[in-house]
């Protein structure tokens, strides 16, 4: 199904771009936490590949793409090396990285949902794995640095846009309307929602009758 939507070369390039951006974000966090070079590499790998690795293990796509395709494994190493040597310069373009990260979020939630469906999962399970593909690496990253995962304290709606994109793909599949145009629509919708959330600091609703002015627990 994926190959019917995009030519293999374009699909591969998009995957590598998403992996690179996620790895860069992970490596930058490692620098801010004063991790050594090994920690920078580990956080880059986990952030970039964690979600896809979990998805492939669940659906039985073994060996996972992260290990079956050398470029998927090398790309986070390249990102880690760039951040290791040039992190002040990379930090200055952090806003641009956030934009690319939003694009990667849109791409991965869509491709994750589609791949899960290809392997026989139902639409709901496929959408859930699509979200996991997009945000799973970030959850593992946060756990490794001893922070509450951003997925659980979604201050700028990271998971919600991925859920919207994955749900759109599931709906299009059920309507037999998934094609290049509708796939692009799901990716762009996720991307725009994420950018708007960052711009206007949108967040998912708190518990019922919980005032936003109440201080959060550390």
XYZ file of C-alpha atoms in Angstrom:
218
model
C 0.000 0.000 0.000
C 2.799 2.415 0.872
C 4.509 1.753 -2.420
C 1.261 2.510 -4.234
C 1.091 5.935 -2.579
C 4.685 7.114 -3.079
C 7.521 5.900 -5.297
C 10.024 3.865 -3.228
C 12.743 6.482 -3.585
C 10.538 9.286 -2.286
C 9.206 7.130 0.548
C 12.759 6.231 1.588
C 13.901 9.860 1.476
C 10.932 10.972 3.595
C 11.633 8.247 6.153
C 15.280 9.282 6.411
C 14.325 12.951 6.781
C 11.939 12.137 9.619
C 14.505 9.916 11.326
C 17.164 12.609 11.037
C 14.977 15.312 12.566
C 13.813 13.115 15.444
C 17.402 12.046 16.102
C 18.541 15.669 16.135
C 15.883 16.550 18.694
C 16.954 13.636 20.886
C 20.630 14.517 20.630
C 19.943 18.156 21.524
C 18.116 17.076 24.654
C 21.106 14.913 25.578
C 23.377 17.953 25.213
C 21.093 20.035 27.426
C 21.212 17.252 30.028
C 25.050 17.243 29.855
C 25.206 13.639 28.606
C 28.480 12.315 27.236
C 28.973 11.257 23.623
C 27.563 7.791 24.258
C 24.453 9.273 25.848
C 24.007 11.614 22.890
C 24.152 8.690 20.464
C 21.769 6.547 22.508
C 19.194 9.308 22.855
C 19.392 10.078 19.133
C 18.853 6.415 18.238
C 16.032 5.874 20.710
C 14.164 9.025 19.705
C 14.458 8.346 15.981
C 13.837 4.599 15.889
C 11.955 3.705 19.077
C 8.426 4.157 17.754
C 9.014 2.305 14.508
C 10.864 -0.483 16.280
C 7.947 -1.044 18.677
C 5.462 -1.033 15.783
C 7.436 -3.578 13.763
C 7.769 -5.919 16.743
C 4.024 -5.739 17.428
C 3.006 -6.484 13.836
C 5.707 -9.130 13.351
C 7.708 -7.241 10.722
C 11.051 -8.800 11.619
C 13.796 -7.935 11.430
C 12.516 -4.399 12.127
C 13.209 -1.821 9.452
C 15.591 -0.064 11.856
C 17.931 -3.079 11.612
C 17.086 -4.344 8.151
C 17.928 -1.050 6.441
C 21.435 0.245 7.186
C 20.612 3.838 6.303
C 17.905 3.910 8.994
C 20.529 3.061 11.602
C 23.290 5.283 10.230
C 21.156 8.430 9.888
C 20.704 8.930 13.673
C 24.459 8.458 14.099
C 25.086 11.234 11.582
C 22.605 13.489 13.394
C 24.272 12.720 16.734
C 27.701 13.557 15.305
C 26.467 16.881 13.921
C 24.912 17.839 17.242
C 27.995 16.699 19.168
C 30.303 19.020 17.237
C 27.917 21.817 16.235
C 25.302 21.921 18.975
C 25.495 25.735 19.518
C 24.723 26.296 15.827
C 22.043 23.598 15.777
C 20.439 25.094 18.897
C 20.082 28.434 17.121
C 17.891 26.838 14.458
C 15.802 25.003 17.044
C 12.624 26.624 15.708
C 13.328 25.230 12.254
C 13.986 21.829 13.791
C 10.607 22.006 15.527
C 8.983 22.644 12.149
C 10.699 19.620 10.622
C 9.800 17.605 13.703
C 6.147 18.466 13.078
C 6.543 17.259 9.506
C 8.095 14.020 10.746
C 5.206 13.580 13.162
C 2.734 13.825 10.296
C 4.689 11.446 8.102
C 5.281 8.779 10.740
C 1.714 8.653 12.073
C 0.477 8.112 8.527
C 3.049 5.548 7.434
C 2.798 3.762 10.773
C -0.970 3.395 10.445
C -0.707 2.225 6.860
C 1.995 -0.339 7.575
C 0.090 -1.754 10.544
C -3.000 -2.182 8.371
C -0.930 -3.890 5.682
C 0.087 -6.487 8.264
C -3.502 -7.387 9.065
C -4.432 -5.210 12.033
C -7.878 -3.658 12.299
C -8.422 0.016 11.676
C -8.496 1.039 15.343
C -5.366 -0.937 16.199
C -3.638 0.395 13.087
C -4.383 3.992 14.077
C -3.109 3.306 17.596
C 0.144 1.921 16.219
C 0.384 4.893 13.874
C 0.330 7.223 16.877
C 2.845 4.980 18.655
C 5.163 5.140 15.649
C 5.073 8.936 15.750
C 5.427 9.517 19.493
C 6.938 6.301 20.857
C 10.538 7.395 20.433
C 9.842 10.612 22.321
C 8.301 8.672 25.205
C 11.362 6.423 25.496
C 13.629 9.482 25.291
C 11.814 11.220 28.146
C 11.901 8.096 30.306
C 15.651 7.740 29.776
C 16.267 11.331 30.915
C 13.974 10.860 33.942
C 11.257 13.260 32.791
C 7.489 12.832 32.663
C 6.872 11.863 29.014
C 5.516 14.753 26.989
C 2.815 12.360 25.819
C 1.352 12.403 29.336
C 1.825 16.133 29.933
C 0.967 17.343 26.465
C 1.615 21.071 26.946
C 1.625 21.839 23.237
C -0.486 19.017 21.817
C 2.060 16.612 20.396
C 0.093 13.373 20.523
C -3.279 14.854 19.563
C -2.207 15.930 16.036
C -0.715 12.461 15.494
C -3.997 10.907 16.627
C -5.924 13.100 14.208
C -3.659 12.132 11.313
C -3.763 8.412 12.113
C -7.560 8.518 12.465
C -7.886 10.256 9.108
C -5.871 7.479 7.477
C -8.037 4.811 9.130
C -11.199 6.543 7.912
C -9.832 6.866 4.373
C -8.927 3.161 4.371
C -12.430 2.217 5.527
C -13.884 4.322 2.699
C -11.399 2.828 0.207
C -10.310 6.384 -0.474
C -6.662 6.230 0.594
C -4.508 7.595 -2.194
C -1.693 10.070 -2.654
C -3.993 13.055 -2.204
C -5.771 11.857 0.945
C -2.486 10.642 2.412
C -0.983 14.056 1.809
C -4.051 15.632 3.401
C -3.557 13.571 6.585
C 0.135 14.492 6.744
C -0.535 18.200 6.181
C -3.375 18.237 8.732
C -1.117 16.720 11.397
C 1.680 19.118 10.477
C -0.515 22.223 10.620
C -2.177 21.203 13.891
C 1.220 20.707 15.497
C 2.481 24.084 14.264
C -0.656 25.837 15.516
C -0.319 24.095 18.884
C 3.258 25.363 19.202
C 2.307 28.853 18.056
C -0.704 29.299 20.345
C 0.333 26.904 23.132
C -2.696 24.685 22.735
C -2.955 21.725 25.045
C -5.320 18.833 25.579
C -8.061 19.369 28.209
C -7.180 18.860 31.858
C -9.315 16.814 34.249
C -12.920 18.003 34.501
C -13.215 21.179 36.596
C -9.435 21.288 36.986
C -8.391 24.931 36.650
C -5.390 25.546 34.403
C -4.113 28.078 36.963
C -3.563 25.315 39.516
C 0.132 24.472 39.729
C 1.138 21.119 38.269
C 2.723 18.498 40.449
C 6.486 18.192 39.823
